[in-house]
Coordinates of C-alpha atoms in Angstrom, one line a residue:
X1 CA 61.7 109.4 201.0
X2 CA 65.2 108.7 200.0
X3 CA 67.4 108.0 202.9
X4 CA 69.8 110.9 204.0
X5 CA 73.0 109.1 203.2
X6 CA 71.7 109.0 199.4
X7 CA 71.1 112.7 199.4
X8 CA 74.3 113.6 200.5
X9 CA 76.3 111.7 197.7
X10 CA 74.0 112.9 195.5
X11 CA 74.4 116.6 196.3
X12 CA 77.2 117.5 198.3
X13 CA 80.3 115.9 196.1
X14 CA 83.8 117.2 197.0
X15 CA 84.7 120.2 195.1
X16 CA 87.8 118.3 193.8
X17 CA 85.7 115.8 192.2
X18 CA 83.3 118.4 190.7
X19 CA 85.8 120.1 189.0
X20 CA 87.6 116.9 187.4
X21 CA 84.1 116.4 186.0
X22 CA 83.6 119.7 184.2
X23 CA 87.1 119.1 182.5
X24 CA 86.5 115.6 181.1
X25 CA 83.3 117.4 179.9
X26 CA 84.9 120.4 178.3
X27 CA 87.5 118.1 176.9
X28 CA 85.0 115.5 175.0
X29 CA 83.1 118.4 173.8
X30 CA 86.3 120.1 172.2
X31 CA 86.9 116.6 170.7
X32 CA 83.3 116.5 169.3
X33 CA 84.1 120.2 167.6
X34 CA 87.6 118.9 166.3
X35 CA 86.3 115.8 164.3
X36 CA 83.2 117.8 163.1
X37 CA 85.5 120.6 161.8
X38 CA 88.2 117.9 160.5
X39 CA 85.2 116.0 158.4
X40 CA 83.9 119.2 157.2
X41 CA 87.2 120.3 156.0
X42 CA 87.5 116.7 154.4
X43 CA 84.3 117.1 152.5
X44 CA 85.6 120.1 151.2
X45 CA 88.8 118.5 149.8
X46 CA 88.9 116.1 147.1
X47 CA 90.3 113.0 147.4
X48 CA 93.2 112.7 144.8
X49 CA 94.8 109.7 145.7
X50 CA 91.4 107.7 145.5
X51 CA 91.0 109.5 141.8
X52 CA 94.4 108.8 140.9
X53 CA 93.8 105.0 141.7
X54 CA 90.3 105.1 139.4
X55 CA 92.5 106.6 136.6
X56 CA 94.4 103.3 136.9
X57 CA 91.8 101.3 137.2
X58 CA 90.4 102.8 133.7
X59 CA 87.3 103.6 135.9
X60 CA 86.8 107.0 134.0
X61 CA 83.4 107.7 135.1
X62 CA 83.8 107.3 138.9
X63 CA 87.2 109.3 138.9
X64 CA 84.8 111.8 136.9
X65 CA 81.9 112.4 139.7
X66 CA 84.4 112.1 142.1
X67 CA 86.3 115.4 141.2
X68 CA 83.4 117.2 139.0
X69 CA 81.9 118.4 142.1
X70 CA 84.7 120.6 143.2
X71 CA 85.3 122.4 139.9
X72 CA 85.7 126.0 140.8
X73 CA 87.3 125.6 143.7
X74 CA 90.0 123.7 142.6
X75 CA 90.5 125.7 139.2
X76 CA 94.0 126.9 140.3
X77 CA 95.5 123.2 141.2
X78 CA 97.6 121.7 138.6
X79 CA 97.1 118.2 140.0
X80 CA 93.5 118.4 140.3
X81 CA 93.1 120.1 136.9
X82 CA 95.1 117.0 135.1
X83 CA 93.4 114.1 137.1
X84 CA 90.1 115.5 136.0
X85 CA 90.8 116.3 132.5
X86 CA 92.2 112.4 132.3
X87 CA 89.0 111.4 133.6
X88 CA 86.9 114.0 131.5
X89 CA 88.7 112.2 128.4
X90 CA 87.8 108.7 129.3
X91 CA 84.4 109.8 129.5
X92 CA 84.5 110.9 125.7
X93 CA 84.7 114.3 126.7
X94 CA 87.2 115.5 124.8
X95 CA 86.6 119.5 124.8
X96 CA 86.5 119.3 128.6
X97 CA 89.4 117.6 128.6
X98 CA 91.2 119.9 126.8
X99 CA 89.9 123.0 128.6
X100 CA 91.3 120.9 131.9
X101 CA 94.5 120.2 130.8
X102 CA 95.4 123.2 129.5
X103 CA 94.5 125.1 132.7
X104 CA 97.0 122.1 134.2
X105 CA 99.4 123.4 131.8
X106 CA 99.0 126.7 132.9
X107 CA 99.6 125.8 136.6
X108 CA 103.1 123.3 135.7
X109 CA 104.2 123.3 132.4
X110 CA 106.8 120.3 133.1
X111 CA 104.3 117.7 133.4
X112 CA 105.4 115.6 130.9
X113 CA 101.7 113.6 131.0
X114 CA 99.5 116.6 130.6
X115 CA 101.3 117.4 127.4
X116 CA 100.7 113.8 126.4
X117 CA 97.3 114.1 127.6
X118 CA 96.7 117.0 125.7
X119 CA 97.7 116.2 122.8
X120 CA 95.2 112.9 123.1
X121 CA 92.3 115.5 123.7
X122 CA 92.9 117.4 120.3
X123 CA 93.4 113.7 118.4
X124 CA 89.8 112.9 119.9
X125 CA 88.6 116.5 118.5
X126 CA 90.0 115.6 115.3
X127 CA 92.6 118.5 115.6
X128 CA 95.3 116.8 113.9
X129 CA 97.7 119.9 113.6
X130 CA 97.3 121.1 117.8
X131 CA 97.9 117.2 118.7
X132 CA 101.1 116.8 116.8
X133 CA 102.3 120.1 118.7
X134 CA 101.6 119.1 122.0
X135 CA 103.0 115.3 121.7
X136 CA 106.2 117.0 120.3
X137 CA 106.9 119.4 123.3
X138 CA 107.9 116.2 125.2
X139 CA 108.9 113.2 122.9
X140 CA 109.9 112.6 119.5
X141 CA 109.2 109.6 116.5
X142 CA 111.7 109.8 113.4
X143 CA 110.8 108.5 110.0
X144 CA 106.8 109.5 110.4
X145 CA 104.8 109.3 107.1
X146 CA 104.3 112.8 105.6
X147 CA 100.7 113.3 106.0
X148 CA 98.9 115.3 109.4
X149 CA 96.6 112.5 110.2
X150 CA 99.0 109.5 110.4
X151 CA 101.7 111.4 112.3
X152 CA 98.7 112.4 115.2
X153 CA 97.6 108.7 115.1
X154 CA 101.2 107.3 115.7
X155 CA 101.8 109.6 118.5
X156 CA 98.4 109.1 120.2
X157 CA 98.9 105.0 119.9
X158 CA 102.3 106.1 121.7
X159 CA 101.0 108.8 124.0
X160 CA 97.7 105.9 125.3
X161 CA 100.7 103.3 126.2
X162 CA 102.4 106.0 128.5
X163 CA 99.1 107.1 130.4
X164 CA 97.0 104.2 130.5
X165 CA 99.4 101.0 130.6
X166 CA 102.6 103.3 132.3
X167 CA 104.6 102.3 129.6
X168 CA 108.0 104.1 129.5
X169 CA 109.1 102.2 126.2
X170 CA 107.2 103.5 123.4
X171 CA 107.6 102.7 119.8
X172 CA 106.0 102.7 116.7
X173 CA 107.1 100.6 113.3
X174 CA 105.8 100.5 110.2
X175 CA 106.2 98.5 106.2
X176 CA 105.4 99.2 103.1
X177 CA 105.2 98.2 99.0
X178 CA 104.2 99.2 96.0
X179 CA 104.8 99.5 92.3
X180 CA 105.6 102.8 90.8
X181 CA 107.1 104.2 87.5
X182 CA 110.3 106.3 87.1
X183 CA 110.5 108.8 83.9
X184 CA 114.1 110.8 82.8
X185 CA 112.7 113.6 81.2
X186 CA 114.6 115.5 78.6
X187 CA 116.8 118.2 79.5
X188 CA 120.6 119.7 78.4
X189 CA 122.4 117.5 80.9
X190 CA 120.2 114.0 80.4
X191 CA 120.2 114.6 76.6
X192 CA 124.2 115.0 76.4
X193 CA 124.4 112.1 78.1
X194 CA 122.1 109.8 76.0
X195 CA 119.7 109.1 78.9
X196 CA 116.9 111.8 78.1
X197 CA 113.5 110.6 78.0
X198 CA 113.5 107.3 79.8
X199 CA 110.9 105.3 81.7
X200 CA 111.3 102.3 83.9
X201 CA 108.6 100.4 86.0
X202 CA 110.1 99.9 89.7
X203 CA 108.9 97.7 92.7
X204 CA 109.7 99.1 96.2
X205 CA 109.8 98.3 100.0
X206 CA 110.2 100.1 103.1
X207 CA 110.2 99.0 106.5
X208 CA 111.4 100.6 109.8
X209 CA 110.5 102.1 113.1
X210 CA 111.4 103.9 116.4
X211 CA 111.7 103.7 119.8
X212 CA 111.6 106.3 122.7
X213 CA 112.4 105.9 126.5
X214 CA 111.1 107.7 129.0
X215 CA 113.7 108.8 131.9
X216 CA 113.5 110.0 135.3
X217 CA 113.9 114.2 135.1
X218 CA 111.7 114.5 131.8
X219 CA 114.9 113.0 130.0
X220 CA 114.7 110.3 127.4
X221 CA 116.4 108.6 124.6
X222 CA 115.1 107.8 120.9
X223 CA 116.5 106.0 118.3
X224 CA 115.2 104.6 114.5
X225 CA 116.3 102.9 111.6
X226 CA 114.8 103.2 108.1
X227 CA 115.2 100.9 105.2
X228 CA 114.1 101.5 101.6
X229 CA 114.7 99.3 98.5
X230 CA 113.7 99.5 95.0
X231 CA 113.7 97.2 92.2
X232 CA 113.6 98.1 88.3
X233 CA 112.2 96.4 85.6
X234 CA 115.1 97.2 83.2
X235 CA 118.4 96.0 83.4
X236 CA 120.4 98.5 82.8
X237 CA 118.9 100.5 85.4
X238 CA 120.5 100.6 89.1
X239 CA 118.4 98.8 92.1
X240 CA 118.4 101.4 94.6
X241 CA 118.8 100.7 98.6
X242 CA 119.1 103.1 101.6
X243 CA 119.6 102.7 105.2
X244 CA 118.9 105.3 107.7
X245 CA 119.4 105.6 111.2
X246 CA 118.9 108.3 114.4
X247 CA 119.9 107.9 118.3
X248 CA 119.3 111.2 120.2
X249 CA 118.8 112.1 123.9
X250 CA 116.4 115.0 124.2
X251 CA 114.7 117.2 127.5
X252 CA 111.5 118.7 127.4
X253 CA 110.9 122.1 129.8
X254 CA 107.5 123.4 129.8
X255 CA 107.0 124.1 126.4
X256 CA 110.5 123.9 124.9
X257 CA 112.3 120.5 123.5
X258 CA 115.9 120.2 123.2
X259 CA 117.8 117.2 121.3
X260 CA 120.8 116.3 120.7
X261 CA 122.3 112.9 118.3
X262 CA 123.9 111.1 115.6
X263 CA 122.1 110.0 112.6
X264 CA 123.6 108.5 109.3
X265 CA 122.6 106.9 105.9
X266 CA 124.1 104.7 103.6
X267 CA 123.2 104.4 100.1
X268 CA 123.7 101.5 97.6
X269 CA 125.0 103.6 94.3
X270 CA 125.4 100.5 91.9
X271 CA 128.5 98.0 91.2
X272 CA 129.0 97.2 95.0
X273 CA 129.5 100.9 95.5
X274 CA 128.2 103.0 98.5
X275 CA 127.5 106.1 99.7
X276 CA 127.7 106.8 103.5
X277 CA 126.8 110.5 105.3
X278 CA 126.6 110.4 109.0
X279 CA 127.4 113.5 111.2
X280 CA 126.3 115.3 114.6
X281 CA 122.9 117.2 114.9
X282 CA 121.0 119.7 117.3
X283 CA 117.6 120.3 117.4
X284 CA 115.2 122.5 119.5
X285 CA 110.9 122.7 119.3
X286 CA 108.9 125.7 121.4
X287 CA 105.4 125.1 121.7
X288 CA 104.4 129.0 121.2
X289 CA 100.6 128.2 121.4
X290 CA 98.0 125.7 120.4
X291 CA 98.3 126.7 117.0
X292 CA 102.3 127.1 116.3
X293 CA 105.6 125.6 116.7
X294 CA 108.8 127.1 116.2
X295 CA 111.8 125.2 115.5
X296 CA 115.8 125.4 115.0
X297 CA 118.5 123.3 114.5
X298 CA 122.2 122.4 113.2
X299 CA 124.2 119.9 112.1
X300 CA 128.0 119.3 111.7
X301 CA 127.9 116.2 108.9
X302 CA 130.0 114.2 106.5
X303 CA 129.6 112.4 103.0
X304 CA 131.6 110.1 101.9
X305 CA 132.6 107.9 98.9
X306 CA 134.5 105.0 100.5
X307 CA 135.9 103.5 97.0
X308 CA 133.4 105.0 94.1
X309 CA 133.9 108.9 92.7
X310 CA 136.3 109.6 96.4
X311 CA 137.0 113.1 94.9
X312 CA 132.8 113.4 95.7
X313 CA 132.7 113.1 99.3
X314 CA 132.8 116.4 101.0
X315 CA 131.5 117.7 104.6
X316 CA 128.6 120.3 105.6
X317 CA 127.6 122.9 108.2
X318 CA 124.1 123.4 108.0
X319 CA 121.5 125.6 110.4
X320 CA 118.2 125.0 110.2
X321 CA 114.6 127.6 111.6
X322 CA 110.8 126.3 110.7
X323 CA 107.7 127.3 112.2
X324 CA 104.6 124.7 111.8
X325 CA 101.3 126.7 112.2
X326 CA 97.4 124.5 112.5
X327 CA 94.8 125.8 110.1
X328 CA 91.0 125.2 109.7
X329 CA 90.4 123.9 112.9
X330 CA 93.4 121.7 113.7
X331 CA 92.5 119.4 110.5
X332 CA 95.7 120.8 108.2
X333 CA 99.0 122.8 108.4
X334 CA 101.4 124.3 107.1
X335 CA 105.0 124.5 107.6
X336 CA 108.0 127.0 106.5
X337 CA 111.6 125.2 107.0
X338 CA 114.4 127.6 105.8
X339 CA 118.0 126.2 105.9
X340 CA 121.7 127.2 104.9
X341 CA 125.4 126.3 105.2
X342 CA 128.6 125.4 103.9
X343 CA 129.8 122.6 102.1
X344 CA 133.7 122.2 102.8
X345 CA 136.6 119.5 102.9
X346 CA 136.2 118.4 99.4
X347 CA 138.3 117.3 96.6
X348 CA 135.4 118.4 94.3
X349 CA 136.7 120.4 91.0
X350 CA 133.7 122.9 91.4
X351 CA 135.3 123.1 95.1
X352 CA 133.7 124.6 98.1
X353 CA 130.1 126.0 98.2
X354 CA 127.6 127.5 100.0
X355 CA 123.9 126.7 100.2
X356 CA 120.5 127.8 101.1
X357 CA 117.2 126.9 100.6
X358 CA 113.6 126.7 101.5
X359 CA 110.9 123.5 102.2
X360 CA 107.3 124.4 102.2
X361 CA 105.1 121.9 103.2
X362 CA 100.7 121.9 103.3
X363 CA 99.0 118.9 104.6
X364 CA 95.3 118.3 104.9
X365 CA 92.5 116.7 106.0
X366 CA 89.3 115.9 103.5
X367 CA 87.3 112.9 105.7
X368 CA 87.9 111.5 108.8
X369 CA 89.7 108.2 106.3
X370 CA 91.2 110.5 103.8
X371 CA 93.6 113.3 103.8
X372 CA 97.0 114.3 101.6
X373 CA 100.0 116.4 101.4
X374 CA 101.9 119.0 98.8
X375 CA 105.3 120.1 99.5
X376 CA 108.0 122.1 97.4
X377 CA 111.6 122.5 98.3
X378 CA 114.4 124.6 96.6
X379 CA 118.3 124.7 96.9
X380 CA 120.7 127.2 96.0
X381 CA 124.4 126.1 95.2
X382 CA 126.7 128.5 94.6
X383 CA 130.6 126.9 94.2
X384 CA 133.9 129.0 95.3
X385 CA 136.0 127.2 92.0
X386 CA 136.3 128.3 88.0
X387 CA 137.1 125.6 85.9
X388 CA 136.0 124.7 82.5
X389 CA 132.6 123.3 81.5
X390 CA 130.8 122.6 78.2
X391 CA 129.0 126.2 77.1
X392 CA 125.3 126.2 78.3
X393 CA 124.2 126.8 75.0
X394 CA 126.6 125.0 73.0
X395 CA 127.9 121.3 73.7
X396 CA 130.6 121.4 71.7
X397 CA 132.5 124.3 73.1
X398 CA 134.0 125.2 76.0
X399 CA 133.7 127.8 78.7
X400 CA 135.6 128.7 81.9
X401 CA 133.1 129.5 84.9
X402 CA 132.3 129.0 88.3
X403 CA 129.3 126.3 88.9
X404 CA 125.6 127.4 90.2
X405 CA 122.9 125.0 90.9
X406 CA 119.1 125.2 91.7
X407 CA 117.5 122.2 92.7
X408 CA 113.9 121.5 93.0
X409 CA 111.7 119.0 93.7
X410 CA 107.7 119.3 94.4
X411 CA 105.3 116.4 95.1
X412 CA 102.1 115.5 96.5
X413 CA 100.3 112.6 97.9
X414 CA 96.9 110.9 98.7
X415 CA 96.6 108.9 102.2
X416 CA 93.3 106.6 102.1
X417 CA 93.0 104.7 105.2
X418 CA 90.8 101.3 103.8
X419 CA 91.0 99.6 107.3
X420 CA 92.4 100.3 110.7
X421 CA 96.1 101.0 110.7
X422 CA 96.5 100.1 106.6
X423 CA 96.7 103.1 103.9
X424 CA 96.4 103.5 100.0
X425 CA 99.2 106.0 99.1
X426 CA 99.5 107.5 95.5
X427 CA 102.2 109.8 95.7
X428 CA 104.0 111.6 92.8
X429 CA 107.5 113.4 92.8
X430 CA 108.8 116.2 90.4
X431 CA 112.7 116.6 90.3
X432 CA 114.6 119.5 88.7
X433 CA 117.7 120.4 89.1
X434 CA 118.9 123.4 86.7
X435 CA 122.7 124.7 86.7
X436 CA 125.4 126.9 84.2
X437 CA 127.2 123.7 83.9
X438 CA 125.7 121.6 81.4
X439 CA 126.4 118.5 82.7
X440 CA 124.2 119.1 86.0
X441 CA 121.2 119.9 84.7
X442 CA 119.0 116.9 85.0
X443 CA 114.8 116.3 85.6
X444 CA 112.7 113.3 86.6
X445 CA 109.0 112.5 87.3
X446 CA 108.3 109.2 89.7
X447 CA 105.0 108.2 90.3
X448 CA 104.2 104.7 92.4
X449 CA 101.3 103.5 94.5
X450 CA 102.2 102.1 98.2
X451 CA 100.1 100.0 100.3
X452 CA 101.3 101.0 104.0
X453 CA 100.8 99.4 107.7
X454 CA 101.6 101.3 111.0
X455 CA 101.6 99.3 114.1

């Protein structure tokens, strides 16, 4: 038998004490529920900062199961969306990706590294045409080569920097030489002036590049420079050189790009002589969908003959509206660019004119190494002044009348990449330019093979 005193303890506690009891009891259980509840909610949830830190890590796959699991129920969430579509491409998922990314899109359309992301998920698809849209909707290169497939590779080189090495400087630069031929052909105006009908050999060079800086508010600046030189065979021929150059600001919102700059050229024009044109510019992109891209601009600009044919130099107003649209699949395009202005200020005889005009453009893909471009443009000049010109028909008489011009030019090109980042480029060009005044009517044919590097 237990002794008394122990039964009493046991049994016959103070109420006080029995109550304080049940309350620390009641109290740990609620606990118990709490932290049960909180990890189940937890589970539920994933974790974005730890799949944001495997993204950086360039550990693809682990970032990948982490968020695969909670698909559906995070279909809605931007963030989520973009973290796994970056992980869904770095597991050579590129379809997934894009499916991923473009819900993102859906969800926040300022997110300046799903568009880049994006636009890296097409390149991997091989959709050339849908990855230049989507890179362009938030930053800009000047001076690309004319074909699809070299513009998407630039701006996915540029686009990988930003994303995976959190670059904010990107840049691309490129050179290139060749050896071409340049033919006068015969026409009214080359004829009168005893220069119908002439070939020379030329050698050329090109180098250049661009740069682009990201800033804080989906800002950034850009700028390029562009350098050409060509050297004939024949001496009485001019060596031709040409310097371009662009610094712009631009802002991307959603789907819309807005830029504003200055951009020049100047132009060697023989005997020490130069040309220069610089001037003020506007221009605006809208990503309409996966397949199309609107554009517009205008530009406020000035040419000038410093010492060489001054009475030349005049100043132009020109507006600008394109629209770029993918075909088969993403792996060509083509694009519509109409334009018109005024030229004005100019001590021209023919005096003012106005303009217009239209640039068609195809480019295509063949293999995955091969691809090329055709492109026509057309210009209408019509001139404000009459004044005398030798008669169209005649050459030895005279006739008074106001000037009209229509210039052409058509070309086309092959791009052969032989090894990584170095392309083969035949490319031919077709100039005509016909006009009521004798003296302007002129036609040439250049043809030149180019051995180019991007980098």
């Amino acid at each position: 038998m237990y002794p008394k005193c122990q039964v009493d303890v046991g049994f016959h506690q103070p109420a006080k004490s029995r109550w304080r009891n049940v309350a620390w009891s009641r109290l740990a259980l609620a606990v118990a529920f709490a932290m049960l509840a909180t990890g189940t909610a937890a589970a539920d949830q994933p974790d974005l900062a730890r799949a944001e830190q495997l993204l950086a890590e360039r550990r693809y796959q682990e970032a990948y199961d982490l968020l695969a699991p909670f698909g559906e129920t995070k279909a809605d969430s931007a963030s989520f969306n973009y973290l796994a579509g970056r992980a869904a491409l770095g597991t050579r998922q590129p379809e997934k990706a894009r499916e991923l990314l473009a819900r993102s899109l859906d969800n926040y359309h300022d997110s300046v590294a799903a568009h880049l992301a994006l636009g890296l998920a097409y390149f991997e698809l091989e959709m050339f045409a849908e990855a230049r849209i989507a890179f362009e909707t938030v930053f800009r290169f000047d001076n690309l080569p004319p074909d699809l497939e070299s513009q998407a590779q630039i701006y996915a080189r540029a686009a990988r920097s930003y994303l995976e090495d959190g670059s904010r400087l990107l840049w691309h630069g490129y050179a290139a030489t060749g050896i071409g031929q340049y033919r006068v052909n015969s026409t009214r105006g080359t004829n009168a002036l005893g220069g119908g009908d002439r070939r020379d050999t030329f050698y050329n060079a090109r180098v250049g590049g661009g740069l682009n800086y990201d800033l804080p508010g989906d800002y950034a600046l850009d700028a390029s420079l562009d350098y050409r030189f060509r050297y004939y065979d024949n001496p009485d021929s001019r060596n031709d050189s040409d310097l371009r150059w662009r610094a712009a600001g631009s802002r991307s919102f959603g789907e819309n790009n807005l830029a504003l700059g200055l951009r020049g050229r100047t132009s060697y024009r023989g005997n020490g002589n130069h040309r220069n044109d610089y001037g003020l510019f506007a221009d605006y992109r809208y990503r309409l969908d996966p397949d199309n891209q609107l554009t517009t601009g205008a530009e406020l600009r000035r040419r000038r003959y410093p010492t060489a044919l001054p009475d030349r130099s005049f100043s132009s107003a020109v507006a600008n509206v394109g629209w770029l649209h993918a075909l088969s699949g993403g792996d060509s395009s083509i694009s519509l660019v109409a334009h018109g202005g005024y030229n004005f200020s100019t001590s021209r005889p023919d005096g003012e004119s106005v303009v217009y005009g239209l640039t068609a453009t195809y480019d295509f893909t063949i293999t995955k190494n091969l691809g090329g471009f055709l492109f026509g443009w057309w210009e209408h000049d019509s001139y404000d002044t009459d004044r005398i010109h030798f008669h169209p028909d005649a050459i030895e008489q005279s006739v008074n009348m106001t000037r009209k011009d229509n210039l052409y030019e058509v070309g086309a090109g092959l791009v052969w990449e032989f090894a990584r980042g170095w392309t083969l480029r035949p490319e031919i060009l077709y100039i005509r330019d016909q006009s009521n005044a004798t003296a302007f009517n002129y036609s040439s044919t250049e043809a030149w093979l180019n051995v180019r590097t991007d980098f």
